[in-house]
mmCIF file of N, CA, C and O in Angstrom:
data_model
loop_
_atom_site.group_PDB
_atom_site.id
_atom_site.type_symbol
_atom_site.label_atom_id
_atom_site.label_comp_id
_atom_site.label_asym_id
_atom_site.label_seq_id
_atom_site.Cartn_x
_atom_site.Cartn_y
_atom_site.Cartn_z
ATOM 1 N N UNK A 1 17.243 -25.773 -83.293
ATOM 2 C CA UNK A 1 18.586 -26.171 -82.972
ATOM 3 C C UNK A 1 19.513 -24.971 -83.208
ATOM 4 O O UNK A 1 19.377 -24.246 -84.193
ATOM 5 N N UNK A 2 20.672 -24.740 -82.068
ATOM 6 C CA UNK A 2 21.214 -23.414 -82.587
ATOM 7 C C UNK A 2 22.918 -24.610 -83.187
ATOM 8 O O UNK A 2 23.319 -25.758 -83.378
ATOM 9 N N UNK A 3 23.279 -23.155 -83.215
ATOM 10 C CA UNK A 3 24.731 -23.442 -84.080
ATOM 11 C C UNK A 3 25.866 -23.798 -82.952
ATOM 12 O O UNK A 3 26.152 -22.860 -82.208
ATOM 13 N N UNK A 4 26.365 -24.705 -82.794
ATOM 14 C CA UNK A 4 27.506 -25.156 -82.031
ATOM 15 C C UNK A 4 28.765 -24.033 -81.567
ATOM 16 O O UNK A 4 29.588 -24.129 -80.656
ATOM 17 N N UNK A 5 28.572 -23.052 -82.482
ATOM 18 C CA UNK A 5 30.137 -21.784 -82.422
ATOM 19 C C UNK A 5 28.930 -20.790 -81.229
ATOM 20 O O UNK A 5 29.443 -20.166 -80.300
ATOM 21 N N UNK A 6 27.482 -20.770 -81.407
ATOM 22 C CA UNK A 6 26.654 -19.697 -81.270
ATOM 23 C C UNK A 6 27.078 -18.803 -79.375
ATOM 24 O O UNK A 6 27.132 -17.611 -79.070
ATOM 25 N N UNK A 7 27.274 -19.968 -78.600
ATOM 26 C CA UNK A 7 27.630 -19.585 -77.407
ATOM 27 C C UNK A 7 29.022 -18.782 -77.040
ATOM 28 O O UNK A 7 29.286 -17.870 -76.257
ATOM 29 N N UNK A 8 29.863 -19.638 -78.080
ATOM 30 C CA UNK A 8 31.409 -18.666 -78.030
ATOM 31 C C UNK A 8 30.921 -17.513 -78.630
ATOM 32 O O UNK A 8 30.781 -16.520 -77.917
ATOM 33 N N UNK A 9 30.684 -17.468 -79.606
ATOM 34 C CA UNK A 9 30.623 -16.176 -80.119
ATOM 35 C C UNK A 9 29.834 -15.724 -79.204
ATOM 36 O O UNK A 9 30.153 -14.544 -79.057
ATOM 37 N N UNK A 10 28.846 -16.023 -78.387
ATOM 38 C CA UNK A 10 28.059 -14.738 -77.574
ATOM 39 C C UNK A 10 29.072 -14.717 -76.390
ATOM 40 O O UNK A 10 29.226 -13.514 -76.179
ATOM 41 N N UNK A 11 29.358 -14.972 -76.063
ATOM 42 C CA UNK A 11 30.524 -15.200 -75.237
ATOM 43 C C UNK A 11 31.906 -13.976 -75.131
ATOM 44 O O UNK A 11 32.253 -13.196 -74.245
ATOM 45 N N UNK A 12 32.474 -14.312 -76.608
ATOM 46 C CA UNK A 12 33.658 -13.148 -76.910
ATOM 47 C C UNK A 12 32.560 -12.224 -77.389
ATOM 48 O O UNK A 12 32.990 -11.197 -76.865
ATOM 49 N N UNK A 13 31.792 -11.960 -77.817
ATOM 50 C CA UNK A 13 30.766 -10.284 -78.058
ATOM 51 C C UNK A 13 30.764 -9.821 -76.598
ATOM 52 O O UNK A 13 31.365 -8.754 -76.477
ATOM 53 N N UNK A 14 30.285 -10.288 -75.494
ATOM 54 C CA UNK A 14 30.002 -9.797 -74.737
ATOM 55 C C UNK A 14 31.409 -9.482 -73.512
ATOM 56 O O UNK A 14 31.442 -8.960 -72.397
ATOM 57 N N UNK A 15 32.579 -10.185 -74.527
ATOM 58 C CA UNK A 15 33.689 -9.911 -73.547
ATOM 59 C C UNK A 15 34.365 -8.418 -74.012
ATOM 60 O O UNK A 15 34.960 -7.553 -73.369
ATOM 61 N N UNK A 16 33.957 -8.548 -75.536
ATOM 62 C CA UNK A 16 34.431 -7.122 -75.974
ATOM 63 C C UNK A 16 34.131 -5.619 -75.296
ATOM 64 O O UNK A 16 34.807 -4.638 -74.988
ATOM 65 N N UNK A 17 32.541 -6.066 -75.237
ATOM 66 C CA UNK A 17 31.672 -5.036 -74.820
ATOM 67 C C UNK A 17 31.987 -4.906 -73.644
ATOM 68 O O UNK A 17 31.650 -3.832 -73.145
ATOM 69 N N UNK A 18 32.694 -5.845 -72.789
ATOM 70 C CA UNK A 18 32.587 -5.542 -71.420
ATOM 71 C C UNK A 18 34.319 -6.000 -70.518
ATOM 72 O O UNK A 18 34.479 -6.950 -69.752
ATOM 73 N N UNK A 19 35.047 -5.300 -70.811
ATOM 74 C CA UNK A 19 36.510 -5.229 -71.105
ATOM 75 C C UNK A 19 36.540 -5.680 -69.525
ATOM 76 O O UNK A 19 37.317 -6.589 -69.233
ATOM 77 N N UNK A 20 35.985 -5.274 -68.813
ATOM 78 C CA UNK A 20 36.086 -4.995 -67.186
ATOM 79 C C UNK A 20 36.408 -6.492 -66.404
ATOM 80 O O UNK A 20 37.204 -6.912 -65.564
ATOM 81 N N UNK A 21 35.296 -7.009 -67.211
ATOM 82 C CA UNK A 21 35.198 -8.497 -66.555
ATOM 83 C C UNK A 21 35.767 -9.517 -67.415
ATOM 84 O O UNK A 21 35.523 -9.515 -68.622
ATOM 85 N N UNK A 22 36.699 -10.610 -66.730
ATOM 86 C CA UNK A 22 37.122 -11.759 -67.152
ATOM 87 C C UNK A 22 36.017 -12.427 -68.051
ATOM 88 O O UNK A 22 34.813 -12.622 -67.888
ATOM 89 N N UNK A 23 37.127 -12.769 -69.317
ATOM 90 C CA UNK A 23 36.484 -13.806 -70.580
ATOM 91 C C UNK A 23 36.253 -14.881 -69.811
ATOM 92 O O UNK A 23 36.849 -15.250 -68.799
ATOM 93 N N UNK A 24 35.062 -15.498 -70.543
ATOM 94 C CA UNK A 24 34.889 -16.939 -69.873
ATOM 95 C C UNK A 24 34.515 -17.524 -71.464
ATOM 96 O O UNK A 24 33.901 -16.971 -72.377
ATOM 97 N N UNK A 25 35.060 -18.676 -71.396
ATOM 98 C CA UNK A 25 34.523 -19.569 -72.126
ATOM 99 C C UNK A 25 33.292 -21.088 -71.664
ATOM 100 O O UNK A 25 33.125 -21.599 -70.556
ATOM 101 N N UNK A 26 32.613 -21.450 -73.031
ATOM 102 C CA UNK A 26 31.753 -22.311 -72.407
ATOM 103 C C UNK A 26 32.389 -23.262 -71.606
ATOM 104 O O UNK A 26 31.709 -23.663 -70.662
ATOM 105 N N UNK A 27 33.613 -23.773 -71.740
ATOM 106 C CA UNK A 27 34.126 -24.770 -71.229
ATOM 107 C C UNK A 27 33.926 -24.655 -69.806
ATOM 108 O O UNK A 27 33.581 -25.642 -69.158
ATOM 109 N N UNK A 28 34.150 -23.326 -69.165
ATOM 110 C CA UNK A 28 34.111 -23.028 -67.863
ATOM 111 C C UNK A 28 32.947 -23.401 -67.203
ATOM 112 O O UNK A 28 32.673 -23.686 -66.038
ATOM 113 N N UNK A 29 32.435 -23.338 -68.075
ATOM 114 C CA UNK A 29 31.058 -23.737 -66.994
ATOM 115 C C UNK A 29 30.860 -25.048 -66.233
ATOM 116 O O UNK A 29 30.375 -25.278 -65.125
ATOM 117 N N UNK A 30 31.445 -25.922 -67.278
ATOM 118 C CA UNK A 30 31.514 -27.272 -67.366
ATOM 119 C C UNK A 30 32.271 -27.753 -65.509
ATOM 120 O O UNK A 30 31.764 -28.402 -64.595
ATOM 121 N N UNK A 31 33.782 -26.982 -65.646
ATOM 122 C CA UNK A 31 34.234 -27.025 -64.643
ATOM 123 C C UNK A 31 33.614 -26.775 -63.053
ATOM 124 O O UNK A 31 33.877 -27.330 -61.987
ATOM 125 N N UNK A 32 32.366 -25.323 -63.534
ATOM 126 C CA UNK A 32 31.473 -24.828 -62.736
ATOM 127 C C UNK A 32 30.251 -25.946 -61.749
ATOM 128 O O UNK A 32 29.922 -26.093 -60.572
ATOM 129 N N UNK A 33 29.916 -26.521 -63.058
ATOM 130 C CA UNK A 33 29.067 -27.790 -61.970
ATOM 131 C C UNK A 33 29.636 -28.654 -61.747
ATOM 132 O O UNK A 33 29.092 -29.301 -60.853
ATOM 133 N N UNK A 34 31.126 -29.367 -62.329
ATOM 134 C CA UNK A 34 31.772 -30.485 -61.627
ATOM 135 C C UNK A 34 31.723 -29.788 -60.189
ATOM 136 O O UNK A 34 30.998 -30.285 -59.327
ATOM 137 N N UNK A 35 32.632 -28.417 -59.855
ATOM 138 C CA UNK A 35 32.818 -28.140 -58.504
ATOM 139 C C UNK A 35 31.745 -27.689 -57.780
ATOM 140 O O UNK A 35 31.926 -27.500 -56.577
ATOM 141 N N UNK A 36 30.759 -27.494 -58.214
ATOM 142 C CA UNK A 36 29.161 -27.236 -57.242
ATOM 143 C C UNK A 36 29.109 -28.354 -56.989
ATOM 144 O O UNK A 36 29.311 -28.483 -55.782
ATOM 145 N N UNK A 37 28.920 -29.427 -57.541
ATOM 146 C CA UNK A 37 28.398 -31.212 -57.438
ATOM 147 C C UNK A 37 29.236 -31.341 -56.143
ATOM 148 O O UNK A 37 28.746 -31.564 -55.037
ATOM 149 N N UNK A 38 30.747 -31.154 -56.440
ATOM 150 C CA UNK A 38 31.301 -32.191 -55.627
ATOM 151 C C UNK A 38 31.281 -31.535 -54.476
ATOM 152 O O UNK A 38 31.240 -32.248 -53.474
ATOM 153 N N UNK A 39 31.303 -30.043 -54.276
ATOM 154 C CA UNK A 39 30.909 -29.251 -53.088
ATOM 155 C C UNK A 39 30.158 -29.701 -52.455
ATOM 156 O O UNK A 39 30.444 -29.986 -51.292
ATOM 157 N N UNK A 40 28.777 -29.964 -53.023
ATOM 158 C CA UNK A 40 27.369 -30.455 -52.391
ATOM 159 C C UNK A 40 27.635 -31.336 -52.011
ATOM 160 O O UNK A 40 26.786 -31.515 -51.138
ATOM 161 N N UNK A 41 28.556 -32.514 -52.001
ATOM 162 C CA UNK A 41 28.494 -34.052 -51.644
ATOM 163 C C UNK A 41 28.337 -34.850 -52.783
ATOM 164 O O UNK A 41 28.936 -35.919 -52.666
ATOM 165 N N UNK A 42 27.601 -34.677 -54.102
ATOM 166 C CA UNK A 42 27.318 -35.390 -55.165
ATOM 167 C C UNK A 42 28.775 -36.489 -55.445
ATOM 168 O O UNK A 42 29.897 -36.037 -55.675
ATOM 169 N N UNK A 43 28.472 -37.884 -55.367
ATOM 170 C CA UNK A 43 29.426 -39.059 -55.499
ATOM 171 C C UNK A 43 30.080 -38.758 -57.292
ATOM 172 O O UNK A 43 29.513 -37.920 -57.994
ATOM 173 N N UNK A 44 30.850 -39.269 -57.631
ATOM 174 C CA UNK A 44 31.734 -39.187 -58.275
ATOM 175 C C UNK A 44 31.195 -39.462 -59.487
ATOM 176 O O UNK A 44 31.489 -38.796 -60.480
ATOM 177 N N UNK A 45 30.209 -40.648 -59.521
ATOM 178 C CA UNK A 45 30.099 -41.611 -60.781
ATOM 179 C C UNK A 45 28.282 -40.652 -61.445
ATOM 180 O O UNK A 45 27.693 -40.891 -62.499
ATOM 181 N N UNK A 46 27.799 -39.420 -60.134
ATOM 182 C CA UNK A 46 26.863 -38.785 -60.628
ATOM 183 C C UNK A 46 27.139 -37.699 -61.721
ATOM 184 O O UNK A 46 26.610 -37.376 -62.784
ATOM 185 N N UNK A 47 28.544 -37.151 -60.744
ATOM 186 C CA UNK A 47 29.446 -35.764 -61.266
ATOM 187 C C UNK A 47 29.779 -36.265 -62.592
ATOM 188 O O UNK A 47 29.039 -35.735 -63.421
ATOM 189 N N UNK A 48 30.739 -37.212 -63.199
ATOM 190 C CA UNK A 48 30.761 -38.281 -64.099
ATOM 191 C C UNK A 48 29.881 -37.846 -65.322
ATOM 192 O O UNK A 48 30.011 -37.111 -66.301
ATOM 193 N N UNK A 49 28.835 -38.735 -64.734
ATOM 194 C CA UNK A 49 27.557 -38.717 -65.899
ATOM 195 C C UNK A 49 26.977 -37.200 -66.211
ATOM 196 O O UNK A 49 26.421 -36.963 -67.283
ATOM 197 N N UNK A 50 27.116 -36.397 -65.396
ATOM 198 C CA UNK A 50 26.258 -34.975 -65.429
ATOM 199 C C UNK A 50 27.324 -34.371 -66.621
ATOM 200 O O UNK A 50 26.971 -33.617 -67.528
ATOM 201 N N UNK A 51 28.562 -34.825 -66.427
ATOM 202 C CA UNK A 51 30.004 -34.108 -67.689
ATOM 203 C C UNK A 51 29.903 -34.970 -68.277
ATOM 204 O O UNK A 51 31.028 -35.112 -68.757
ATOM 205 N N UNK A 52 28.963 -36.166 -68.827
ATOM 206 C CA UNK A 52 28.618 -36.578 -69.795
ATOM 207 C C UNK A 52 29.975 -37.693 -70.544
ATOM 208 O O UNK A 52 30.211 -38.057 -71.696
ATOM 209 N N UNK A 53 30.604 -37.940 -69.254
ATOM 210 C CA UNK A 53 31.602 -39.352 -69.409
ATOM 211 C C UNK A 53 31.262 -40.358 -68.870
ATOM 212 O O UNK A 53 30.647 -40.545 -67.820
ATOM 213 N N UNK A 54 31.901 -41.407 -70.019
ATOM 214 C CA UNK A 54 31.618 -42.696 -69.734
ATOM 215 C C UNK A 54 32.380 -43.373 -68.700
ATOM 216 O O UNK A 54 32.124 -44.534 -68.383
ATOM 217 N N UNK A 55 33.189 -42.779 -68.233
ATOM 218 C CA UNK A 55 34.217 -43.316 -66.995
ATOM 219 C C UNK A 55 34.397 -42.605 -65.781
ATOM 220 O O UNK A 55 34.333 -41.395 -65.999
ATOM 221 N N UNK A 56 34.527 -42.782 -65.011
ATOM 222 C CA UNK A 56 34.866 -41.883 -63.657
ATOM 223 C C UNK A 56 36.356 -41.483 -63.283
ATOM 224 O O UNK A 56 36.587 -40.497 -62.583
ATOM 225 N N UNK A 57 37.394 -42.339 -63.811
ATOM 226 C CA UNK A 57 38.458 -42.098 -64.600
ATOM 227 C C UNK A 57 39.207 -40.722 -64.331
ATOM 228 O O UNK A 57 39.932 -40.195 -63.488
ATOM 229 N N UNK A 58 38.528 -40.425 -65.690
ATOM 230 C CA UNK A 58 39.182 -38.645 -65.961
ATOM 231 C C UNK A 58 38.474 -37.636 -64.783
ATOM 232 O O UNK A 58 39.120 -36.705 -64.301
ATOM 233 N N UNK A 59 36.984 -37.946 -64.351
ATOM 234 C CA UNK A 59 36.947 -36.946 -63.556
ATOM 235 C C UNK A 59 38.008 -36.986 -62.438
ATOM 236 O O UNK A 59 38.640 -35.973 -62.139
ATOM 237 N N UNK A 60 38.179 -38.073 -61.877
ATOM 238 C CA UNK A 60 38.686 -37.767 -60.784
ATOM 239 C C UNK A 60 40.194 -37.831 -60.706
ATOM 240 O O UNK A 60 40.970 -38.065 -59.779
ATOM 241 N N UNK A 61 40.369 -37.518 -62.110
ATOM 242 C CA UNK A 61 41.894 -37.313 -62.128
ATOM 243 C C UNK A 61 42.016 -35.565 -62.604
ATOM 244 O O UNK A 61 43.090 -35.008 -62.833
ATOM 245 N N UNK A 62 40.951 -35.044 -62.664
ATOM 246 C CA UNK A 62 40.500 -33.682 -62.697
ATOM 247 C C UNK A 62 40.027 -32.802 -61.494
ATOM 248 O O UNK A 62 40.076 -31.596 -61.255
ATOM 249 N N UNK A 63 39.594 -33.792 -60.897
ATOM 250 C CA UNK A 63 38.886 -32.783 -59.890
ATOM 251 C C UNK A 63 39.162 -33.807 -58.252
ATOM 252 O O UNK A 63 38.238 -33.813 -57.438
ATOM 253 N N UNK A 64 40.235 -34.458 -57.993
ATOM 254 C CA UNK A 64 40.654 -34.816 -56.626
ATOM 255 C C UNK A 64 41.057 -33.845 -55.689
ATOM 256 O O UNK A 64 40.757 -33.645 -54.512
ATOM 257 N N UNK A 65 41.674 -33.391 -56.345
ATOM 258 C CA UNK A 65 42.285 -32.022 -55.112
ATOM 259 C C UNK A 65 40.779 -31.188 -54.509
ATOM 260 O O UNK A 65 40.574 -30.482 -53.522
ATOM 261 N N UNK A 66 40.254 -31.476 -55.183
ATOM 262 C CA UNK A 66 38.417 -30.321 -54.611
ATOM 263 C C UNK A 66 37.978 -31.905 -53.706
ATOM 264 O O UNK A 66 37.548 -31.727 -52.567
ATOM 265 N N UNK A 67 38.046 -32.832 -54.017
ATOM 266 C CA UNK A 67 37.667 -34.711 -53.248
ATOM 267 C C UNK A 67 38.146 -34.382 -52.162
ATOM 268 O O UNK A 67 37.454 -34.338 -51.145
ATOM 269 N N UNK A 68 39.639 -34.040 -52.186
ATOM 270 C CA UNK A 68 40.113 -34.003 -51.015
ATOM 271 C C UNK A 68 40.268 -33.385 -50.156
ATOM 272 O O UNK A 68 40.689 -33.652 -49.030
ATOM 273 N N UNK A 69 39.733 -31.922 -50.889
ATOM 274 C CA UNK A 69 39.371 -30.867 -49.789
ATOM 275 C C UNK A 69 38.176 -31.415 -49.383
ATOM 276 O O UNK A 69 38.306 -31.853 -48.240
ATOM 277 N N UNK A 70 36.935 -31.601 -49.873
ATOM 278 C CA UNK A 70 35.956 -32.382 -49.279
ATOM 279 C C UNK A 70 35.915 -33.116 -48.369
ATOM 280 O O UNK A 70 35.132 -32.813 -47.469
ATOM 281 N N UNK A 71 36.613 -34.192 -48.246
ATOM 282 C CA UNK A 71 37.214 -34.751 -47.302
ATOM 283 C C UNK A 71 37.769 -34.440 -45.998
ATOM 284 O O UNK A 71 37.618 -35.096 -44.968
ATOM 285 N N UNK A 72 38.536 -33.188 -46.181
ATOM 286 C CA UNK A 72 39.294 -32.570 -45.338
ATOM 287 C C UNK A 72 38.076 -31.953 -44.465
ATOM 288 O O UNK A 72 38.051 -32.030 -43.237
ATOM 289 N N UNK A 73 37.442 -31.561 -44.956
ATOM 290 C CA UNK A 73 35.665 -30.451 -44.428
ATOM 291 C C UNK A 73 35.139 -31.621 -43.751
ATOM 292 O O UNK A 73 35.208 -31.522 -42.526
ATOM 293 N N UNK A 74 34.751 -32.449 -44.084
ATOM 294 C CA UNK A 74 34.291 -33.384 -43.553
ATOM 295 C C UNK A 74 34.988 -33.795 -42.155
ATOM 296 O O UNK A 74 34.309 -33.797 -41.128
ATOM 297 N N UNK A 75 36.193 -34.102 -42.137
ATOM 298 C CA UNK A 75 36.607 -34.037 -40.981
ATOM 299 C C UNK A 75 36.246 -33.535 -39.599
ATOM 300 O O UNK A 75 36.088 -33.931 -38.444
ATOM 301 N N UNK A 76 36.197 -32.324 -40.436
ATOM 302 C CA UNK A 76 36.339 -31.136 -39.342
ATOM 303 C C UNK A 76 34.849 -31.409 -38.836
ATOM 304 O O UNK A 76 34.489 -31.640 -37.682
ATOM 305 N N UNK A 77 34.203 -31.337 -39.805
ATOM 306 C CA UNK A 77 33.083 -31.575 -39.288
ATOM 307 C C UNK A 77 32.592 -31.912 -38.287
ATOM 308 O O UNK A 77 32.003 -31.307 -37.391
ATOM 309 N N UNK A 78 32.992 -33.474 -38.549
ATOM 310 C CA UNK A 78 33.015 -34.894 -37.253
ATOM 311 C C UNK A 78 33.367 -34.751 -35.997
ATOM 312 O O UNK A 78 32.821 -35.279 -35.029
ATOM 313 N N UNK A 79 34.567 -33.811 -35.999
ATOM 314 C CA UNK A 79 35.996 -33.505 -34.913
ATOM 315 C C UNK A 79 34.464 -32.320 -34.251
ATOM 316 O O UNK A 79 33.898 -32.668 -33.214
ATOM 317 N N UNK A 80 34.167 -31.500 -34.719
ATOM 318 C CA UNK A 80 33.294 -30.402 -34.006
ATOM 319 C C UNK A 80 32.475 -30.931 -33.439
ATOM 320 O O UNK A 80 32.170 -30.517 -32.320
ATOM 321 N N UNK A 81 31.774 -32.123 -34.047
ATOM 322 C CA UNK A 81 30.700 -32.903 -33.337
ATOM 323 C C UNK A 81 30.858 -33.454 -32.343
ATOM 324 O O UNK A 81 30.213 -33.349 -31.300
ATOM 325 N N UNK A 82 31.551 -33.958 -32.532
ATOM 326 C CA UNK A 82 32.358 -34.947 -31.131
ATOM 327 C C UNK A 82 33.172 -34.922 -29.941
ATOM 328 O O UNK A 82 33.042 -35.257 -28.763
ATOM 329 N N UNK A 83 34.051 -34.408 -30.665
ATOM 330 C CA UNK A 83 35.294 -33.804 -30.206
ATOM 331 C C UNK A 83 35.331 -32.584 -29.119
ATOM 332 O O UNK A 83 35.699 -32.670 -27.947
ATOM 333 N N UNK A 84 34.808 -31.310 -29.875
ATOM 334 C CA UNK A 84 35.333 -30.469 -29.393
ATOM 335 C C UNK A 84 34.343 -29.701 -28.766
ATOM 336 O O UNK A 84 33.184 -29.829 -29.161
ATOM 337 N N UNK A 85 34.638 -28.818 -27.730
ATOM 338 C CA UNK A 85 33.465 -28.245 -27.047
ATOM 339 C C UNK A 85 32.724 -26.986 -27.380
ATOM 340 O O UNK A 85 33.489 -26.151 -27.863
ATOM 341 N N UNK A 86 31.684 -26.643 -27.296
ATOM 342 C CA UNK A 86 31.202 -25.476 -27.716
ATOM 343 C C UNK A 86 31.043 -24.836 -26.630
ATOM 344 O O UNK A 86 31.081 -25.382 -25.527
ATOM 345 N N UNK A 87 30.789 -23.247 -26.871
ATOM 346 C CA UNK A 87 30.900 -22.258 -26.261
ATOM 347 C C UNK A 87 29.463 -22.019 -25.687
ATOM 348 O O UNK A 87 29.235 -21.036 -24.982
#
């Protein structure tokens, strides 16, 4: 079992050492697969459980604006299929 601080601290060591590139914290990551998930299509209540909440709630009072770009893609999608003519 490691130590709960063990990732920050490798984290800011390696931000020291490496001035060039943006600090990240673990938290970020977190944010990292909500927005891969919902990119991919992954439904709400999967994204949810993968960030390890009991409600669907907070995600999607976190991460709608990326829903609704989703949405928006999707559109377009449909509209290309159907709609519009190819070359």
């Amino acid at each position: 079992m490691i130590h709960p601080d063990s990732l920050t601290t490798y984290l800011r060591k390696f931000s020291e050492k490496h001035p060039e590139l943006p600090h990240i914290n673990p938290h970020a990551f977190r944010h990292t697969v909500a927005s891969v998930l919902i990119n991919a299509g992954q439904d709400i209540v999967t994204v949810s459980r993968r960030l390890g909440r009991s409600r669907t709630s907070a995600t999607l009072d976190v991460y709608s604006h990326m829903i609704a770009e989703a949405d928006t893609d999707a559109s377009e999608v449909i509209a290309d299929a159907l709609l519009r003519r190819r070359a």
